[in-house]
Amino acid sequence: MLVNALDQLRSRQWDDFLQTLVLHPELASQPLPTDAGVPEVASGASHAGLLLHAALGPMCATGGRDGSDRRTPSSVIRALLDAHPAAASADDGSGRLPLHIASMWQAPSSSVALLLEACPEAAATEVASSGALPLHLCVQSMHLADARLLSEGVLALLIEAHPAALVVSCRPMLKVSSDVMSTPAQFAA
């Protein structure tokens, strides 16, 4: 059943996925096996995260070729958090929380806001392997994103949640400082 739910996410069958989750809310708390086809599973990881990680990750993050927004709707993120609130603070087997993944893969600001509401401390949580905070991952991924990232206010949400991230050095990726981003207001929607 878990693999079926993952396939529904992968194929963007949002209504079917939500129905499956209503019938089987326990799926939201089951770790995904490392052989489930979830991208970016670290070698040696004991699992590939939860459905929440998959819903925020690369297999659900791309836009359509026609410019349509094909990212996971925030209603799906809300349903996953309602079914398993602790998912917001669960790592993906590689030390990343859902907020790290959402920041890396340009999740909509409404989804980022839900994650921050469920686990505000995630904004100040570093990925153990790199020292990256969610804000660092968001900025690093901006070269891959289109303008919607800035217009949706994701940076403003992350800065508001953890302003110290502006001056924290992230080894070895980058350093975000106040001279790069002068004020959170300039990034607000």
Coordinates of N, CA and C in Angstrom, one line a residue:
M1 N 0.8 -1.2 0.0 CA 0.0 0.0 0.0 C 0.9 1.3 0.0
L2 N 2.0 1.2 0.7 CA 2.9 2.4 0.8 C 3.5 2.7 -0.6
V3 N 3.9 1.7 -1.3 CA 4.4 1.9 -2.7 C 3.3 2.4 -3.6
N4 N 2.1 2.0 -3.4 CA 1.0 2.5 -4.2 C 0.8 4.0 -4.0
A5 N 0.9 4.4 -2.7 CA 0.7 5.8 -2.4 C 1.9 6.6 -2.9
L6 N 3.1 6.1 -2.9 CA 4.2 6.7 -3.5 C 4.1 6.9 -5.0
D7 N 3.5 5.9 -5.6 CA 3.3 5.9 -7.1 C 2.2 7.0 -7.4
Q8 N 1.2 7.2 -6.5 CA 0.2 8.2 -6.7 C 0.9 9.6 -6.6
L9 N 1.8 9.8 -5.7 CA 2.6 11.0 -5.6 C 3.4 11.3 -6.9
R10 N 4.1 10.3 -7.2 CA 5.0 10.4 -8.4 C 4.3 10.7 -9.7
S11 N 3.1 10.2 -9.8 CA 2.3 10.5 -11.0 C 1.3 11.6 -10.8
R12 N 1.4 12.3 -9.7 CA 0.6 13.5 -9.4 C -0.9 13.3 -9.4
Q13 N -1.2 12.1 -8.9 CA -2.7 11.8 -8.8 C -3.1 12.3 -7.4
W14 N -3.2 13.6 -7.2 CA -3.4 14.2 -5.9 C -4.7 13.7 -5.3
D15 N -5.8 13.7 -6.0 CA -7.1 13.2 -5.4 C -7.0 11.8 -4.9
D16 N -6.4 10.9 -5.8 CA -6.3 9.5 -5.4 C -5.4 9.4 -4.2
F17 N -4.3 10.1 -4.1 CA -3.4 10.1 -3.0 C -4.2 10.5 -1.7
L18 N -4.9 11.6 -1.8 CA -5.6 12.1 -0.6 C -6.7 11.0 -0.1
Q19 N -7.3 10.4 -1.1 CA -8.3 9.3 -0.7 C -7.6 8.2 0.0
T20 N -6.4 7.8 -0.6 CA -5.6 6.7 0.0 C -5.2 7.1 1.5
L21 N -4.8 8.3 1.6 CA -4.4 8.8 3.0 C -5.5 8.8 4.0
V22 N -6.7 9.2 3.5 CA -7.9 9.2 4.4 C -8.2 7.7 4.9
L23 N -8.1 6.8 3.9 CA -8.4 5.4 4.3 C -7.2 4.8 5.1
H24 N -6.0 5.2 4.9 CA -4.8 4.6 5.5 C -3.9 5.7 6.0
P25 N -4.3 6.4 7.1 CA -3.5 7.5 7.6 C -2.1 7.0 8.1
E26 N -2.1 5.7 8.5 CA -0.8 5.2 9.0 C 0.3 5.2 8.0
L27 N 0.0 5.3 6.7 CA 1.0 5.4 5.7 C 1.9 6.6 5.9
A28 N 1.4 7.7 6.4 CA 2.2 8.9 6.6 C 3.3 8.7 7.6
S29 N 3.2 7.7 8.4 CA 4.3 7.4 9.4 C 5.2 6.3 9.1
Q30 N 5.0 5.6 8.0 CA 5.8 4.5 7.6 C 7.0 4.9 6.8
P31 N 8.2 4.5 7.2 CA 9.4 4.9 6.5 C 9.4 4.2 5.1
L32 N 9.8 5.0 4.1 CA 9.9 4.5 2.7 C 11.2 3.6 2.6
P33 N 11.1 2.5 2.0 CA 12.3 1.6 1.8 C 13.3 2.3 0.9
T34 N 14.6 2.0 1.0 CA 15.6 2.7 0.2 C 15.5 2.3 -1.2
D35 N 14.8 1.2 -1.5 CA 14.7 0.7 -2.9 C 13.4 1.2 -3.5
A36 N 12.7 2.2 -2.9 CA 11.4 2.6 -3.4 C 11.5 3.6 -4.6
G37 N 12.7 3.9 -5.1 CA 12.8 4.7 -6.2 C 12.7 6.2 -5.9
V38 N 13.0 6.5 -4.6 CA 13.0 8.0 -4.2 C 14.4 8.5 -4.5
P39 N 14.5 9.6 -5.3 CA 15.8 10.1 -5.6 C 16.5 10.6 -4.4
E40 N 17.8 10.7 -4.5 CA 18.7 11.3 -3.5 C 18.8 10.6 -2.2
V41 N 18.6 9.3 -2.2 CA 18.8 8.5 -0.9 C 20.2 8.3 -0.7
A42 N 20.7 8.7 0.4 CA 22.2 8.5 0.7 C 22.5 7.1 0.8
S43 N 23.7 6.7 0.3 CA 24.2 5.4 0.5 C 24.3 5.0 1.9
G44 N 23.9 3.9 2.3 CA 23.9 3.4 3.7 C 22.7 3.9 4.5
A45 N 21.8 4.7 4.0 CA 20.7 5.2 4.7 C 19.8 4.0 5.0
S46 N 19.2 4.0 6.2 CA 18.3 3.0 6.6 C 16.9 3.0 6.0
H47 N 16.6 4.2 5.6 CA 15.3 4.4 4.9 C 15.3 5.6 4.0
A48 N 14.3 5.9 3.2 CA 14.3 7.0 2.3 C 13.3 8.1 2.7
G49 N 13.1 8.2 4.0 CA 12.2 9.2 4.6 C 10.8 8.7 4.6
L50 N 9.9 9.7 4.7 CA 8.5 9.4 4.8 C 7.8 10.0 3.5
L51 N 6.5 9.7 3.4 CA 5.8 10.3 2.2 C 5.9 11.8 2.2
L52 N 6.0 12.4 3.3 CA 6.1 13.9 3.3 C 7.4 14.3 2.6
H53 N 8.5 13.6 2.9 CA 9.8 13.9 2.2 C 9.6 13.7 0.7
A54 N 9.0 12.6 0.3 CA 8.8 12.3 -1.1 C 8.0 13.4 -1.8
A55 N 6.9 13.9 -1.1 CA 6.0 14.9 -1.6 C 6.7 16.2 -1.8
L56 N 7.8 16.5 -1.1 CA 8.5 17.7 -1.2 C 9.7 17.6 -2.1
G57 N 10.1 16.4 -2.4 CA 11.4 16.2 -3.1 C 11.3 16.3 -4.6
P58 N 12.4 15.9 -5.3 CA 12.5 16.1 -6.7 C 11.5 15.5 -7.6
M59 N 10.9 14.3 -7.2 CA 10.0 13.7 -8.0 C 8.6 14.4 -8.1
C60 N 8.4 15.3 -7.1 CA 7.2 16.1 -7.1 C 7.4 17.6 -7.2
A61 N 8.6 18.0 -7.6 CA 8.9 19.4 -7.5 C 9.0 20.1 -8.8
T62 N 8.9 19.5 -9.9 CA 9.1 20.1 -11.2 C 7.9 20.8 -11.7
G63 N 8.1 21.8 -12.5 CA 6.9 22.4 -13.2 C 6.7 21.7 -14.6
G64 N 5.6 21.9 -15.2 CA 5.3 21.3 -16.5 C 6.1 22.1 -17.6
R65 N 6.3 21.4 -18.7 CA 7.0 22.0 -19.8 C 6.2 23.2 -20.3
D66 N 4.9 23.2 -20.1 CA 4.1 24.3 -20.5 C 4.1 25.5 -19.6
G67 N 4.9 25.4 -18.5 CA 5.0 26.5 -17.5 C 4.0 26.3 -16.4
S68 N 3.2 25.2 -16.4 CA 2.3 25.0 -15.3 C 3.0 24.6 -14.1
D69 N 2.4 24.8 -13.0 CA 2.9 24.5 -11.7 C 2.5 23.1 -11.3
R70 N 3.5 22.1 -11.3 CA 3.2 20.7 -11.0 C 3.7 20.3 -9.7
R71 N 4.1 21.3 -8.8 CA 4.5 20.9 -7.5 C 3.4 20.4 -6.7
T72 N 3.8 19.7 -5.6 CA 2.7 19.1 -4.7 C 1.9 20.2 -4.1
P73 N 0.6 20.1 -4.2 CA -0.2 21.2 -3.6 C -0.1 21.2 -2.1
S74 N -0.3 22.3 -1.5 CA -0.2 22.4 0.0 C -1.3 21.6 0.7
S75 N -2.4 21.3 0.0 CA -3.4 20.5 0.6 C -2.9 19.1 0.9
V76 N -2.0 18.6 0.0 CA -1.4 17.3 0.2 C -0.4 17.3 1.4
I77 N 0.3 18.4 1.5 CA 1.3 18.6 2.6 C 0.5 18.7 3.9
R78 N -0.6 19.4 3.9 CA -1.4 19.6 5.1 C -2.0 18.2 5.5
A79 N -2.5 17.4 4.5 CA -3.0 16.1 4.9 C -2.0 15.2 5.5
L80 N -0.8 15.2 4.9 CA 0.3 14.4 5.5 C 0.7 14.8 6.9
L81 N 0.7 16.1 7.1 CA 1.0 16.6 8.5 C -0.1 16.3 9.4
D82 N -1.4 16.4 9.0 CA -2.5 16.0 9.8 C -2.5 14.5 10.2
A83 N -2.1 13.7 9.2 CA -2.0 12.3 9.5 C -0.9 11.9 10.4
H84 N 0.2 12.6 10.3 CA 1.4 12.3 11.1 C 2.2 13.6 11.4
P85 N 1.8 14.3 12.5 CA 2.4 15.6 12.8 C 3.9 15.5 13.0
A86 N 4.4 14.4 13.6 CA 5.8 14.2 13.8 C 6.6 14.2 12.6
A87 N 6.0 14.0 11.4 CA 6.7 13.9 10.2 C 7.5 15.2 9.9
A88 N 7.0 16.3 10.4 CA 7.7 17.6 10.2 C 9.1 17.7 10.8
S89 N 9.3 16.9 11.8 CA 10.6 16.9 12.5 C 11.4 15.6 12.2
A90 N 10.9 14.8 11.3 CA 11.6 13.5 11.0 C 12.6 13.7 9.9
D91 N 13.8 13.0 10.1 CA 14.8 13.1 9.0 C 14.6 12.1 8.0
D92 N 15.2 12.3 6.8 CA 14.9 11.4 5.6 C 15.9 10.3 5.5
G93 N 16.6 10.0 6.6 CA 17.7 9.0 6.5 C 19.0 9.5 6.1
S94 N 19.0 10.8 5.6 CA 20.2 11.5 5.2 C 20.5 12.7 6.1
G95 N 19.7 12.9 7.2 CA 19.8 14.0 8.1 C 19.1 15.3 7.7
R96 N 18.2 15.2 6.6 CA 17.4 16.3 6.2 C 16.0 16.2 6.7
L97 N 15.5 17.4 7.2 CA 14.1 17.5 7.6 C 13.3 17.9 6.4
P98 N 11.9 17.7 6.5 CA 11.1 18.2 5.4 C 11.3 19.6 5.0
L99 N 11.6 20.5 5.9 CA 11.9 21.9 5.6 C 13.1 22.0 4.7
H100 N 14.2 21.2 5.0 CA 15.4 21.3 4.1 C 15.0 20.9 2.7
I101 N 14.2 19.8 2.6 CA 13.9 19.4 1.2 C 13.0 20.4 0.5
A102 N 12.0 20.9 1.2 CA 11.1 22.0 0.6 C 12.0 23.1 0.2
S103 N 13.0 23.5 1.0 CA 13.8 24.6 0.6 C 14.7 24.3 -0.6
M104 N 15.2 23.1 -0.7 CA 16.0 22.7 -1.8 C 15.2 22.6 -3.2
W105 N 14.0 22.3 -3.1 CA 13.2 22.0 -4.3 C 12.1 22.9 -4.6
Q106 N 12.2 24.2 -4.1 CA 11.3 25.3 -4.4 C 9.8 24.9 -4.1
A107 N 9.6 24.4 -2.9 CA 8.2 24.2 -2.6 C 7.4 25.5 -2.5
P108 N 6.1 25.5 -2.7 CA 5.3 26.7 -2.6 C 5.4 27.3 -1.2
S109 N 5.3 28.6 -1.1 CA 5.4 29.2 0.2 C 4.3 28.7 1.1
S110 N 3.2 28.3 0.6 CA 2.1 27.8 1.5 C 2.5 26.5 2.1
S111 N 3.3 25.7 1.4 CA 3.8 24.4 2.0 C 4.9 24.7 3.0
V112 N 5.8 25.7 2.7 CA 6.9 26.1 3.6 C 6.3 26.6 4.9
A113 N 5.2 27.4 4.8 CA 4.5 28.0 6.0 C 4.0 26.8 6.9
L114 N 3.4 25.8 6.2 CA 2.8 24.7 7.0 C 3.9 24.0 7.7
L115 N 5.1 23.8 7.1 CA 6.2 23.1 7.7 C 6.7 23.9 8.9
L116 N 6.9 25.2 8.7 CA 7.3 26.1 9.8 C 6.4 26.1 11.0
E117 N 5.1 26.1 10.7 CA 4.1 26.0 11.7 C 4.2 24.7 12.5
A118 N 4.4 23.6 11.8 CA 4.4 22.3 12.5 C 5.8 22.1 13.2
C119 N 6.8 22.7 12.7 CA 8.2 22.5 13.3 C 9.0 23.7 13.1
P120 N 8.8 24.8 13.9 CA 9.5 26.0 13.8 C 11.0 25.9 14.0
E121 N 11.4 24.9 14.8 CA 12.8 24.8 15.1 C 13.6 24.2 13.9
A122 N 12.9 23.7 12.9 CA 13.5 23.2 11.7 C 14.3 24.3 10.9
A123 N 13.9 25.5 11.0 CA 14.5 26.7 10.4 C 15.9 26.9 10.9
A124 N 16.2 26.4 12.1 CA 17.5 26.6 12.7 C 18.3 25.3 12.8
T125 N 17.8 24.2 12.1 CA 18.4 22.9 12.1 C 19.3 22.7 10.9
E126 N 20.6 22.4 11.2 CA 21.6 22.2 10.1 C 21.5 20.8 9.6
V127 N 21.8 20.6 8.4 CA 22.0 19.3 7.8 C 23.4 18.9 8.3
A128 N 23.5 17.7 9.0 CA 24.8 17.3 9.6 C 25.9 17.3 8.7
S129 N 25.7 16.8 7.5 CA 26.8 16.6 6.5 C 27.4 17.9 6.0
S130 N 26.6 18.9 5.9 CA 27.0 20.2 5.3 C 27.0 21.4 6.1
G131 N 26.2 21.3 7.2 CA 26.0 22.5 8.0 C 25.0 23.5 7.4
A132 N 24.3 23.0 6.4 CA 23.3 23.9 5.7 C 22.1 24.1 6.5
L133 N 21.6 25.3 6.6 CA 20.3 25.6 7.1 C 19.3 25.7 5.9
P134 N 18.0 25.6 6.2 CA 17.0 25.7 5.1 C 17.2 26.9 4.3
L135 N 17.5 28.1 4.9 CA 17.8 29.3 4.1 C 18.9 29.1 3.1
H136 N 20.0 28.5 3.5 CA 21.2 28.2 2.7 C 20.8 27.4 1.5
L137 N 20.0 26.3 1.8 CA 19.6 25.4 0.7 C 18.7 26.1 -0.3
C138 N 17.8 27.0 0.2 CA 16.9 27.8 -0.7 C 17.7 28.7 -1.6
V139 N 18.7 29.4 -1.0 CA 19.5 30.3 -1.8 C 20.3 29.5 -2.8
Q140 N 20.9 28.4 -2.4 CA 21.7 27.6 -3.3 C 20.9 27.1 -4.5
S141 N 19.7 26.8 -4.2 CA 18.8 26.2 -5.3 C 18.2 27.3 -6.2
M142 N 18.4 28.5 -5.8 CA 17.8 29.6 -6.6 C 18.2 29.6 -8.1
H143 N 19.5 29.2 -8.4 CA 19.9 29.2 -9.7 C 19.1 28.2 -10.6
L144 N 18.5 27.2 -9.9 CA 17.7 26.2 -10.6 C 16.2 26.7 -10.7
A145 N 15.8 27.6 -9.9 CA 14.4 28.0 -9.8 C 14.1 29.2 -10.8
D146 N 12.9 29.3 -11.0 CA 12.4 30.5 -11.7 C 12.0 31.6 -10.8
A147 N 11.5 32.7 -11.2 CA 11.2 33.8 -10.4 C 10.1 33.6 -9.4
R148 N 9.4 32.5 -9.5 CA 8.3 32.3 -8.6 C 8.8 32.1 -7.2
L149 N 10.0 31.6 -7.0 CA 10.6 31.4 -5.7 C 10.6 32.7 -4.9
L150 N 11.1 33.8 -5.5 CA 11.2 35.0 -4.8 C 9.8 35.7 -4.7
S151 N 9.0 35.5 -5.7 CA 7.7 36.2 -5.6 C 6.7 35.5 -4.6
E152 N 7.0 34.3 -4.3 CA 6.1 33.6 -3.3 C 6.5 33.9 -1.9
G153 N 7.7 34.5 -1.7 CA 8.0 34.9 -0.3 C 8.7 33.8 0.5
V154 N 9.2 32.7 -0.1 CA 9.8 31.6 0.6 C 11.0 32.1 1.4
L155 N 11.8 33.0 0.8 CA 13.0 33.5 1.5 C 12.6 34.3 2.7
A156 N 11.5 35.1 2.6 CA 11.1 35.9 3.7 C 10.6 35.0 4.8
L157 N 9.9 34.0 4.5 CA 9.5 33.0 5.6 C 10.6 32.4 6.3
L158 N 11.6 32.0 5.6 CA 12.8 31.4 6.2 C 13.6 32.4 7.0
I159 N 13.8 33.6 6.5 CA 14.5 34.6 7.2 C 13.7 35.0 8.5
E160 N 12.4 35.2 8.4 CA 11.6 35.5 9.6 C 11.7 34.4 10.6
A161 N 11.7 33.2 10.2 CA 11.8 32.0 11.1 C 13.1 31.9 11.8
H162 N 14.2 32.3 11.1 CA 15.6 32.1 11.7 C 16.5 33.2 11.1
P163 N 16.4 34.5 11.6 CA 17.2 35.6 11.0 C 18.7 35.4 11.1
A164 N 19.1 34.6 12.1 CA 20.6 34.4 12.3 C 21.2 33.6 11.1
A165 N 20.3 32.9 10.3 CA 20.8 32.2 9.2 C 21.5 33.1 8.2
L166 N 21.2 34.4 8.2 CA 21.8 35.4 7.3 C 23.3 35.5 7.5
V167 N 23.7 35.3 8.7 CA 25.2 35.5 9.0 C 25.9 34.2 9.4
V168 N 25.2 33.1 9.3 CA 25.8 31.8 9.6 C 26.5 31.2 8.4
S169 N 27.8 30.9 8.5 CA 28.5 30.3 7.4 C 28.1 28.8 7.2
C170 N 27.9 28.5 6.0 CA 27.5 27.1 5.7 C 28.7 26.4 5.0
R171 N 29.3 25.5 5.7 CA 30.4 24.8 5.1 C 29.9 23.7 4.2
P172 N 30.4 23.4 3.1 CA 31.3 24.2 2.3 C 30.6 25.0 1.2
M173 N 29.3 25.0 1.3 CA 28.5 25.5 0.2 C 28.6 27.0 -0.1
L174 N 28.2 27.8 0.9 CA 28.1 29.2 0.7 C 28.0 30.0 2.0
K175 N 28.1 31.3 1.9 CA 27.8 32.1 3.1 C 26.8 33.1 2.7
V176 N 25.7 33.1 3.4 CA 24.6 34.0 3.2 C 24.8 35.1 4.2
S177 N 24.9 36.3 3.8 CA 25.1 37.4 4.7 C 24.2 38.6 4.4
S178 N 24.1 39.5 5.4 CA 23.2 40.6 5.2 C 23.5 41.5 4.0
D179 N 24.7 41.4 3.5 CA 25.0 42.2 2.3 C 24.5 41.5 1.0
V180 N 24.1 40.2 1.1 CA 23.5 39.5 0.0 C 22.0 39.8 0.0
M181 N 21.4 39.7 1.2 CA 20.0 40.0 1.3 C 19.8 41.1 2.4
S182 N 19.5 42.3 1.9 CA 19.5 43.4 2.9 C 18.4 43.3 3.9
T183 N 17.2 43.0 3.4 CA 16.1 42.9 4.4 C 15.1 41.9 3.9
P184 N 14.4 41.2 4.8 CA 13.4 40.2 4.4 C 12.3 40.8 3.6
A185 N 12.0 42.1 3.9 CA 10.9 42.8 3.2 C 11.1 42.8 1.7
Q186 N 12.3 42.9 1.2 CA 12.5 43.0 -0.2 C 12.1 41.7 -1.0
F187 N 12.0 40.5 -0.2 CA 11.7 39.3 -0.8 C 10.3 38.9 -0.5
A188 N 9.5 39.6 0.2 CA 8.1 39.3 0.5 C 7.3 39.3 -0.8
A189 N 6.2 38.6 -0.7 CA 5.3 38.5 -1.9 C 4.6 39.8 -2.1

